[in-house]
CSV table of C-alpha atoms and ligand atoms in Angstrom, one decimal:
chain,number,residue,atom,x,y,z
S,43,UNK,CA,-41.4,51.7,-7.9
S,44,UNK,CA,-44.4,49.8,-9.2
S,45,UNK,CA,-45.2,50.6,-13.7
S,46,UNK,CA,-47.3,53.8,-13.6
S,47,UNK,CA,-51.0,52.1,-14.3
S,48,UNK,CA,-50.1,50.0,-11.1
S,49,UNK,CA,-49.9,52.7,-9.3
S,50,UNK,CA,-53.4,54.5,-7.8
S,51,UNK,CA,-53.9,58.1,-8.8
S,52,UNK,CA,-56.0,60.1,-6.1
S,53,UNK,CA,-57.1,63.5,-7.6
S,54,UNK,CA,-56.8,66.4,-4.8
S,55,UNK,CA,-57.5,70.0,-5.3
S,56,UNK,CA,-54.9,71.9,-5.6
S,57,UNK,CA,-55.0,74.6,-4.0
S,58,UNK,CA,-57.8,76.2,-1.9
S,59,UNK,CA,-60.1,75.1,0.9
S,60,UNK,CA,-59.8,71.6,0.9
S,61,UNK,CA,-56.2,71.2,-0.1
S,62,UNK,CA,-54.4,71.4,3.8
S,63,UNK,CA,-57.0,69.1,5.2
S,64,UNK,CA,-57.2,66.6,2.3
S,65,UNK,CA,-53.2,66.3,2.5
S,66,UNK,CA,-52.9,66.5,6.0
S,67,UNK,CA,-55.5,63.2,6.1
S,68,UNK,CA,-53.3,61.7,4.0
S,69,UNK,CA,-49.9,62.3,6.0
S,70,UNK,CA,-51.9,60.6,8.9
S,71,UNK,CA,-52.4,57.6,6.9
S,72,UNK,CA,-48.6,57.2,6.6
S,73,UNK,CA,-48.8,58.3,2.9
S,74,UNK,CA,-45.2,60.0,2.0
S,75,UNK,CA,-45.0,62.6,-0.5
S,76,UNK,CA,-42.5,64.3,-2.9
S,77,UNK,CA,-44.4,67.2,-4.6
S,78,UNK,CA,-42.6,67.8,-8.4
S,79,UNK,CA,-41.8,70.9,-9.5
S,80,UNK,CA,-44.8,71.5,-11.4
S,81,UNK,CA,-46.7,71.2,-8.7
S,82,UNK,CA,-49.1,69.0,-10.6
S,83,UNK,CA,-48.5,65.4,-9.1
S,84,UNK,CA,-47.0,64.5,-5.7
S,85,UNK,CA,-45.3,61.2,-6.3
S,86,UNK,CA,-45.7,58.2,-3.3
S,87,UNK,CA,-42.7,57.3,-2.0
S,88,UNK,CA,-44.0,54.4,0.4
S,89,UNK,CA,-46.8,53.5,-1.3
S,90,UNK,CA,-48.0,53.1,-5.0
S,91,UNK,CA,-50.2,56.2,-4.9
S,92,UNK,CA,-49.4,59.3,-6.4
S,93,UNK,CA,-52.1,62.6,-5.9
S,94,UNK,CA,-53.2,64.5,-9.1
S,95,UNK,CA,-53.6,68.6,-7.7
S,96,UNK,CA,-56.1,70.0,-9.8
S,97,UNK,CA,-58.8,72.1,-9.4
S,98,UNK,CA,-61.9,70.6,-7.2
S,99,UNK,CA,-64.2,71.1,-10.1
S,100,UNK,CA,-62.0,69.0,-12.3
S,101,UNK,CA,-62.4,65.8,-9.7
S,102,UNK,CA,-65.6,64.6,-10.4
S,103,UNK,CA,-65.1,63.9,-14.2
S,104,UNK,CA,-61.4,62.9,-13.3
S,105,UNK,CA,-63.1,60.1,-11.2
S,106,UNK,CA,-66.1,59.4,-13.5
S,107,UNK,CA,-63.6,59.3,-16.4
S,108,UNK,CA,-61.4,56.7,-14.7
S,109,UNK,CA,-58.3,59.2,-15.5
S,110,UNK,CA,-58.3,58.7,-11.4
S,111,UNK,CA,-59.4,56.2,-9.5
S,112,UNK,CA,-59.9,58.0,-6.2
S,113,UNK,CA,-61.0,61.9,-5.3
S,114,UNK,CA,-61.8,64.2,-2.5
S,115,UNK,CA,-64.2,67.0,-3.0
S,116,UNK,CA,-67.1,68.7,-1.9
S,117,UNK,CA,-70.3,67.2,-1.9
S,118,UNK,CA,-71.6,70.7,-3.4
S,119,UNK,CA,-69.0,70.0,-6.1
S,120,UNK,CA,-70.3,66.8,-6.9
S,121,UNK,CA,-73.8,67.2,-7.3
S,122,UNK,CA,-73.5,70.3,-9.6
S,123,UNK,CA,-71.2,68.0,-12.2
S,124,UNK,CA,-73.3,65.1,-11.2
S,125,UNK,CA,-76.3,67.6,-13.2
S,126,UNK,CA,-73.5,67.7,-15.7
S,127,UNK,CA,-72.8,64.5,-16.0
S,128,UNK,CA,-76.4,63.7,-16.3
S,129,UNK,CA,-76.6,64.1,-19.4
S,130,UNK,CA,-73.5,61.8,-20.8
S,131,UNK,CA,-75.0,58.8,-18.6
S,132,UNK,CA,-74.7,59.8,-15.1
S,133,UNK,CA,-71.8,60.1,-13.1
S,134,UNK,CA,-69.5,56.5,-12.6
S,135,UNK,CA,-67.7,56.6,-9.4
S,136,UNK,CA,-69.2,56.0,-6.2
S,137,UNK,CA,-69.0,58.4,-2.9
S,138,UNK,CA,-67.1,56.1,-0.5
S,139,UNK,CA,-67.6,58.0,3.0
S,140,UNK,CA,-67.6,61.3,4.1
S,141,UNK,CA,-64.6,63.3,5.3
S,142,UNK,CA,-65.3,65.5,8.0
S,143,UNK,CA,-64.0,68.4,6.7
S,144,UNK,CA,-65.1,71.6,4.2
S,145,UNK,CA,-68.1,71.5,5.8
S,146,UNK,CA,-70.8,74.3,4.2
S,147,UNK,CA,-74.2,74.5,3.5
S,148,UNK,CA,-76.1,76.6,-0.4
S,149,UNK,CA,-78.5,78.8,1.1
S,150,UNK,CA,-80.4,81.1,-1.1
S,151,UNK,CA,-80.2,84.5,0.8
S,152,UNK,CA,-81.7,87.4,0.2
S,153,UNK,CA,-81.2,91.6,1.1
S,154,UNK,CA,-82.0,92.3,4.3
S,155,UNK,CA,-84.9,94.3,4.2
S,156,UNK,CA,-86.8,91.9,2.1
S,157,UNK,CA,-89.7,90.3,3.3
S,158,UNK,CA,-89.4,86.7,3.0
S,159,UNK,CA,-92.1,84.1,4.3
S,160,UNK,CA,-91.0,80.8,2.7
S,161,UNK,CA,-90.1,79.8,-0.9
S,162,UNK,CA,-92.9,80.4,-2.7
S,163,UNK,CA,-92.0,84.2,-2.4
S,164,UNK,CA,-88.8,82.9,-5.4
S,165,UNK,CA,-91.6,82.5,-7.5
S,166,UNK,CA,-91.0,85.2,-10.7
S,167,UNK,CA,-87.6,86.1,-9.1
S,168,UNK,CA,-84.1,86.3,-10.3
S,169,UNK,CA,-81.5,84.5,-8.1
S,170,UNK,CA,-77.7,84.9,-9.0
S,171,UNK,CA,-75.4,81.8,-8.5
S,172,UNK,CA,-72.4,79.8,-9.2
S,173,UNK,CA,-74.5,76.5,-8.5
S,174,UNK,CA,-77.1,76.4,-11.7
S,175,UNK,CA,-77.3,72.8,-11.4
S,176,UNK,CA,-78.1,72.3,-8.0
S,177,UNK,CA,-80.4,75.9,-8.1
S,178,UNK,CA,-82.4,74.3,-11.2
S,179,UNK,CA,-83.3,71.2,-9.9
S,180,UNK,CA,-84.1,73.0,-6.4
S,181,UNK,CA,-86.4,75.1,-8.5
S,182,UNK,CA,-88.1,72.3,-10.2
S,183,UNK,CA,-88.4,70.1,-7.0
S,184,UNK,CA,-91.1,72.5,-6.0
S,185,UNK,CA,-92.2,73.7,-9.2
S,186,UNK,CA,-91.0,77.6,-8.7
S,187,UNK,CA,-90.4,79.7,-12.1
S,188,UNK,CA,-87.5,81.9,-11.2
S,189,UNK,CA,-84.7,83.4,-13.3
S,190,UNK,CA,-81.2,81.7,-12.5
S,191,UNK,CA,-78.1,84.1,-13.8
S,192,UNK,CA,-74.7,82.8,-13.3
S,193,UNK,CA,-72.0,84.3,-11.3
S,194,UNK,CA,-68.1,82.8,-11.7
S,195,UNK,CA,-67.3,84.5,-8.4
S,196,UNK,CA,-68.6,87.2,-6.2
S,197,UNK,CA,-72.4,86.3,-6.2
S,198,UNK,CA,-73.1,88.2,-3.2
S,199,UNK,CA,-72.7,91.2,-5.0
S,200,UNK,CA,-75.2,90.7,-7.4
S,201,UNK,CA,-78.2,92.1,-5.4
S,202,UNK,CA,-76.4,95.3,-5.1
S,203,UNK,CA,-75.9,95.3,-8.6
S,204,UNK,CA,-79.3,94.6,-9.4
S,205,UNK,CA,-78.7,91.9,-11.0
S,206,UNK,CA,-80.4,89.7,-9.0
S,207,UNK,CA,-82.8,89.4,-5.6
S,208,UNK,CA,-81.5,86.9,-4.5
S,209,UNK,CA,-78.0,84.6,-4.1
S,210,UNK,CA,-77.4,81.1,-3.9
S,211,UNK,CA,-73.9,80.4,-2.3
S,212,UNK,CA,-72.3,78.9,-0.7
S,213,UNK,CA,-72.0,79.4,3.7
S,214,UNK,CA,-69.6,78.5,6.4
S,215,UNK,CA,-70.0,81.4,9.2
S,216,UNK,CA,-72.5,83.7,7.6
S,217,UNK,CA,-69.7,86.6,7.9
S,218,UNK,CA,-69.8,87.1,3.8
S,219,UNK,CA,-73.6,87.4,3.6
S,220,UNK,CA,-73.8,89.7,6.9
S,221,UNK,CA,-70.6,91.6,5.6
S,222,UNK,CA,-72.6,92.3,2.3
S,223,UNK,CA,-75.9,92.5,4.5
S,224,UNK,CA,-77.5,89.6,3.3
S,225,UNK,CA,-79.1,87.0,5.5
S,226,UNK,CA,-79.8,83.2,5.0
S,227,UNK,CA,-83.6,82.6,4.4
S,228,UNK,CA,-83.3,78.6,3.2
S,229,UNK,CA,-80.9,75.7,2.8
S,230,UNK,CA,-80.8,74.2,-0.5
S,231,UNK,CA,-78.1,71.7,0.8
S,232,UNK,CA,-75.4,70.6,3.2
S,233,UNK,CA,-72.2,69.8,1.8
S,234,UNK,CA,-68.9,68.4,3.2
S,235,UNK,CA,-65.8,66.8,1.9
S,236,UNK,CA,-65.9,63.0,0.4
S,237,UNK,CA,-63.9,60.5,-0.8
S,238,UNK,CA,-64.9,58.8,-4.0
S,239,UNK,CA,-63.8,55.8,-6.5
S,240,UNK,CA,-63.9,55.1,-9.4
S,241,UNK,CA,-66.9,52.3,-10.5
S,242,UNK,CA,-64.5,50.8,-13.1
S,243,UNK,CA,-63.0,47.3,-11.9
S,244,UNK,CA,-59.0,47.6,-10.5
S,245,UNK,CA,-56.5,45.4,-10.9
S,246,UNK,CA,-56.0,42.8,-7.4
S,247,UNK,CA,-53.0,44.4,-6.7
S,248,UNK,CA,-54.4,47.9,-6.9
S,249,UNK,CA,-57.9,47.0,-5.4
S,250,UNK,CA,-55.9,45.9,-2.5
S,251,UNK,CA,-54.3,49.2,-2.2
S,252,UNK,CA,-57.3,51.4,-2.6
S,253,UNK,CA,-59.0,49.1,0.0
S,254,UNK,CA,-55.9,49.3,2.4
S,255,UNK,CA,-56.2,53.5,2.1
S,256,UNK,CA,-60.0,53.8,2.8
S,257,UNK,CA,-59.3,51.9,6.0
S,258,UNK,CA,-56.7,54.0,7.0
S,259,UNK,CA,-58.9,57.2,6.4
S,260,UNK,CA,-61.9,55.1,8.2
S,261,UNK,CA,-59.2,54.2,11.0
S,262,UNK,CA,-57.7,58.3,10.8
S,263,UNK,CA,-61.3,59.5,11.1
S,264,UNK,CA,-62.6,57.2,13.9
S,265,UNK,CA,-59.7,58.2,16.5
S,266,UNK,CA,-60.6,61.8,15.9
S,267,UNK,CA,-62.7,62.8,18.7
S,268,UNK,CA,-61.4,59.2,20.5
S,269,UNK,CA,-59.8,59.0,24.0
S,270,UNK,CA,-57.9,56.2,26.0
S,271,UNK,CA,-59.1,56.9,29.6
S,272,UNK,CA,-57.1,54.8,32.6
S,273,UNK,CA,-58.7,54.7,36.2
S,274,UNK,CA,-58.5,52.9,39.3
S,275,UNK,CA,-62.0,52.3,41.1
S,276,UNK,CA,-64.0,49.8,43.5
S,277,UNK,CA,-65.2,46.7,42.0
S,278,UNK,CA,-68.4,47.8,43.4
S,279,UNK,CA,-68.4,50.6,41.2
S,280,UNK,CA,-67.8,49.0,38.1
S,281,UNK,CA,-71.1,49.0,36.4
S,282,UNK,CA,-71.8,52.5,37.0
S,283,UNK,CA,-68.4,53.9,35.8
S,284,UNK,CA,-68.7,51.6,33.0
S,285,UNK,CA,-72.5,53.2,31.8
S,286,UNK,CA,-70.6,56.9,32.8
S,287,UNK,CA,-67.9,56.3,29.7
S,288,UNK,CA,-68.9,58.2,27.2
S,289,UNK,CA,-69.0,55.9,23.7
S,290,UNK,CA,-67.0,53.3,25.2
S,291,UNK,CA,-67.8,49.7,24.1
S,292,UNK,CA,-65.9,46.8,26.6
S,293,UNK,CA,-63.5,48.2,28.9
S,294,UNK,CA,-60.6,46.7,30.2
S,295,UNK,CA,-60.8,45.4,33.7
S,296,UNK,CA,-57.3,44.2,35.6
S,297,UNK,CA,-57.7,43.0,39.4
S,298,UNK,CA,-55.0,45.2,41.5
S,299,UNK,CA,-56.3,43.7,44.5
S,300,UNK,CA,-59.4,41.9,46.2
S,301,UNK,CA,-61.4,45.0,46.0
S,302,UNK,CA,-60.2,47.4,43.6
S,303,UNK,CA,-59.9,47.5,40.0
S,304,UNK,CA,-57.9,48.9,37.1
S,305,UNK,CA,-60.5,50.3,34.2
S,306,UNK,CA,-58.6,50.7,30.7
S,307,UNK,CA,-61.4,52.1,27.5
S,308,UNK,CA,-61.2,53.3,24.2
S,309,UNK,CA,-64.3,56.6,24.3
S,310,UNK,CA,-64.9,57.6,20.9
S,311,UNK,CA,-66.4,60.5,22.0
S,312,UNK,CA,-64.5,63.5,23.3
S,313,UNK,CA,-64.1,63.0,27.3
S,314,UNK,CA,-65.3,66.7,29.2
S,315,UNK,CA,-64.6,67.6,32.7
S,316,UNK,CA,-67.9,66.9,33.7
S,317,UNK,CA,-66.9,63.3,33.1
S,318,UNK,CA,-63.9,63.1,35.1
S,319,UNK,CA,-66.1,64.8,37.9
S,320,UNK,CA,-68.7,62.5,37.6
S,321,UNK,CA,-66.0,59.0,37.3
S,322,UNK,CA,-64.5,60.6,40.5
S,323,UNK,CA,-67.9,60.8,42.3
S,324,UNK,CA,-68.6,57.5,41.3
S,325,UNK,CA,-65.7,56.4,42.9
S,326,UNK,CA,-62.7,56.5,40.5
S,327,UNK,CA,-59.3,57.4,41.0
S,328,UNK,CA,-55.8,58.0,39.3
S,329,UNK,CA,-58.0,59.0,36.1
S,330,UNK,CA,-55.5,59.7,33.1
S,331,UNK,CA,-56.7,60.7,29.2
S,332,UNK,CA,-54.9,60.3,26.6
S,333,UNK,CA,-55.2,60.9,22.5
S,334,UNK,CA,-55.8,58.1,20.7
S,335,UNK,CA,-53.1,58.4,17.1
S,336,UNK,CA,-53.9,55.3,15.6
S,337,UNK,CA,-56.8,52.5,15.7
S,338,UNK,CA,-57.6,49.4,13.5
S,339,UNK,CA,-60.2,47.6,14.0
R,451,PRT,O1,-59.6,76.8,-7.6
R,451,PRT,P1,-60.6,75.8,-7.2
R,451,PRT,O2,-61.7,75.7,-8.3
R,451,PRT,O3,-60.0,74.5,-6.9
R,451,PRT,O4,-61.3,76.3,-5.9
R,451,PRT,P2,-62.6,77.1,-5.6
R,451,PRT,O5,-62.3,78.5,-5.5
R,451,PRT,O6,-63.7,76.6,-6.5
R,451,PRT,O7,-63.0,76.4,-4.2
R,451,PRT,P3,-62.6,76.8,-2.7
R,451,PRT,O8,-61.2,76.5,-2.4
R,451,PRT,O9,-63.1,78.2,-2.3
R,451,PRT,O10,-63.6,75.8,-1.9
R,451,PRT,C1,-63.4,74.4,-2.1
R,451,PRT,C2,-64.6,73.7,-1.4
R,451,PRT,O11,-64.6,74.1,0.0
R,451,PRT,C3,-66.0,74.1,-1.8
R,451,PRT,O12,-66.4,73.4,-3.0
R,451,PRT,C4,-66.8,73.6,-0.6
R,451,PRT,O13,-67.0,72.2,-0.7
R,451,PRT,C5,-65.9,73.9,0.6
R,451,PRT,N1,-66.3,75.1,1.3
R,451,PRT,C6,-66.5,75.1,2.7
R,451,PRT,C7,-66.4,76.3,0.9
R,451,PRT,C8,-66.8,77.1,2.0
R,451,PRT,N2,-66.8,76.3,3.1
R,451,PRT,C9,-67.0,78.5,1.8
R,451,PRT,N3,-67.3,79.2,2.8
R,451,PRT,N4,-66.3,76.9,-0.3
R,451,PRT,C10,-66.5,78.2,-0.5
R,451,PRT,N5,-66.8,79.0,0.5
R,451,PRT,C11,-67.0,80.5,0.2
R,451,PRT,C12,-68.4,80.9,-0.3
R,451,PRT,O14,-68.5,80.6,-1.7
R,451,PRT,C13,-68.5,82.3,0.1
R,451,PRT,O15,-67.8,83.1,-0.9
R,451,PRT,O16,-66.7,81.3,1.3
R,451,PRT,C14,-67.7,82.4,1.3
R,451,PRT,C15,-68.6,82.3,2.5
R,451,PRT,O17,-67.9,81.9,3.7
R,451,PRT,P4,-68.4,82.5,5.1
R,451,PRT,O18,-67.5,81.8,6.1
R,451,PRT,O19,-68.2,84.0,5.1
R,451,PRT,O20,-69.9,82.1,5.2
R,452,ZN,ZN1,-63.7,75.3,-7.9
C-alpha cells in the first residue's frame, strides 16, 4: 500500500441521501472497499484512494481545505458554504462534472390559501429556511426586504407555527410540501450531486490517479442510458436506419452478403419500442439490445 499522503482521499457523506448512490458509482468504477470499524474511512484496496464518510455539509470545506482532494455533494450544499466561504477568500476546489444523482430543486413555498402573484409579494415577509445563504443572496438579487429565520430541520412546519409565511426547502416529489399543504410558488435553484477537486497542485503520481477516476465516473456516466443495438438489414436501407438510431454516432457495417448487411452501434440514448418498430419498418431484421457496462473512449 502506497505512504498515506500518496494516497487520494475522496470525502463522501456518510450517511443519508447521497451515500448509496455516491458508493455504488464508485463500485462501478472498479474501486474496492474495506469499511473500518469506525465507520469513518473505507480503505482502497485496489487502488490508492481511501473515502472520508462525513457529513455532506462537512465536504465543501474538506475540499476547499485540501484535508481532501476530491468530494461528492449537492450542488445546494455547495453554494450555501460557498456564501460561507465567501468571506475567508472564496471557496478553492473546483466542481468537476455533475453526477446525475440527488437531484432537487429550493423552492420557496407558501400555505395554500395564500395568494401569490410573483415575488415581489416576499417583500416585508418572513420566510423560514435551512438555506440562509442561498435565501439572502436570492433576496438581494432582486432587491426584496424579507425576514429570513433559520430552521435546522423541519422548516415546513414553520408556517403552521407562525413562525414564518413562507419556506424555503428543499423539493424532490412535492409530497412533503402537499403532506403539510404547502405548494411551490418559485424556484430559487436546481441542485444535483457533483464531484469536486481540490484547486491545490497534486503530486504526478496522485494527479494521475484522480485523472484516472474522473474518467471512469465520466466513462460510468456516459453508458448509463447507452445501448449496443445489432441488426441485419438491406444495404439499401442503410442510410435511413442509420438517421433512425437514436444518438448513435458511426455504426458498424459487416457485408453478410451482396445485398444485406450486418449494423453494429453504440445509442447513448435509451432505445424504446417505437424504435425497434420503426428499424423493422425500415427494413431491419434480427434486431438485439443490449446494456452497455463499460465504455472508454
Ligand atoms: O447528515 P447529513 O448532514 O450528511 O445529511 P442531511 O440530512 O443534511 O442531508 P440528506 O441526506 O437529507 O440530503 C443530502 C442531499 O440530498 C441534499 O443536500 C440534496 O443535495 C439531496 N436531496 C435530493 C435532498 C432531497 N432530494 C430532498 N428531498 N435533500 C433533502 N430532501 C428533503 C427536503 O429537505 C424535504 O425535507 O426531503 C424533503 C422533501 O422531499 P419530497 O420528496 O417530499 O419533495
Ligand atoms: Zn447535511
Amino acid at each position: 500500500m502506497q505512504p498515506n499522503q500518496q494516497r487520494i482521499k475522496l470525502a463522501v457523506q456518510k450517511s443519508g441521501r447521497l451515500t448509496d448512490h455516491s458508493l455504488d458509482l464508485l463500485e462501478r468504477c472498479g474501486l474496492k472497499f474495506t469499511q473500518s470499524k469506525d465507520q469513518l474511512i473505507c480503505v482502497g484496496e485496489n487502488m490508492p484512494i481511501d473515502l472520508l464518510l462525513v457529513r455532506d455539509d462537512d465536504i465543501p470545506s474538506l475540499v476547499s481545505e485540501d484535508i481532501c482532494d476530491l468530494g461528492i455533494v449537492g450542488q445546494n450544499v455547495i453554494q450555501e458554504k460557498g456564501h460561507a466561504l465567501r468571506k475567508n477568500g472564496g471557496a478553492r476546489f473546483d466542481q468537476v462534472f455533475a453526477l446525475d444523482f440527488g437531484h432537487c430543486r429550493l423552492a420557496i413555498a407558501a400555505p395554500e390559501d395564500t395568494p401569490f402573484a410573483g415575488i415581489q409579494d416576499l417583500q416585508n415577509s418572513t420566510i423560514a429556511t435551512s438555506y440562509v445563504g442561498i435565501l439572502t443572496d436570492f433576496l438581494e438579487r432582486n432587491d426584496i426586504q424579507a425576514q429570513t429565520v433559520y430552521f435546522s430541520g423541519a422548516v415546513e412546519i414553520a408556517p403552521k407555527l407562525g413562525q414564518a409565511d413562507f419556506i424555503c426547502d428543499l423539493v424532490s416529489t412535492g409530497s412533503t410540501l402537499a403532506a403539510n399543504q404547502l405548494v411551490p410558488v418559485h424556484d430559487v435553484m436546481q441542485s444535483e450531486a457533483v464531484i469536486i477537486q481540490t484547486r491545490e497542485p497534486l503530486s504526478t503520481g496522485k494527479q494521475e490517479w484522480v485523472d484516472r477516476i474522473l474518467q471512469r465516473l465520466d466513462g460510468v456516466l456516459q453508458v448509463r442510458e447507452s445501448k449496443y443495438i445489432m441488426l441485419h438489414a438491406p444495404r439499401s436501407a442503410l442510410e435511413q436506419i442509420s438517421l433512425l438510431l437514436p444518438g448513435s454516432e458511426a455504426p458498424t457495417v459487416i457485408p453478410l452478403d451482396d445485398d444485406r448487411v450486418a449494423v453494429h452501434a453504440v445509442c447513448r440514448e435509451n432505445v424504446f419500442w417505437e424504435t425497434l418498430e420503426n428499424l423493422k419498418s425500415a427494413g431491419a431484421s434480427s434486431l438485439l439490445v443490449l446494456p452497455v457496462e463499460k465504455m472508454l473512449a
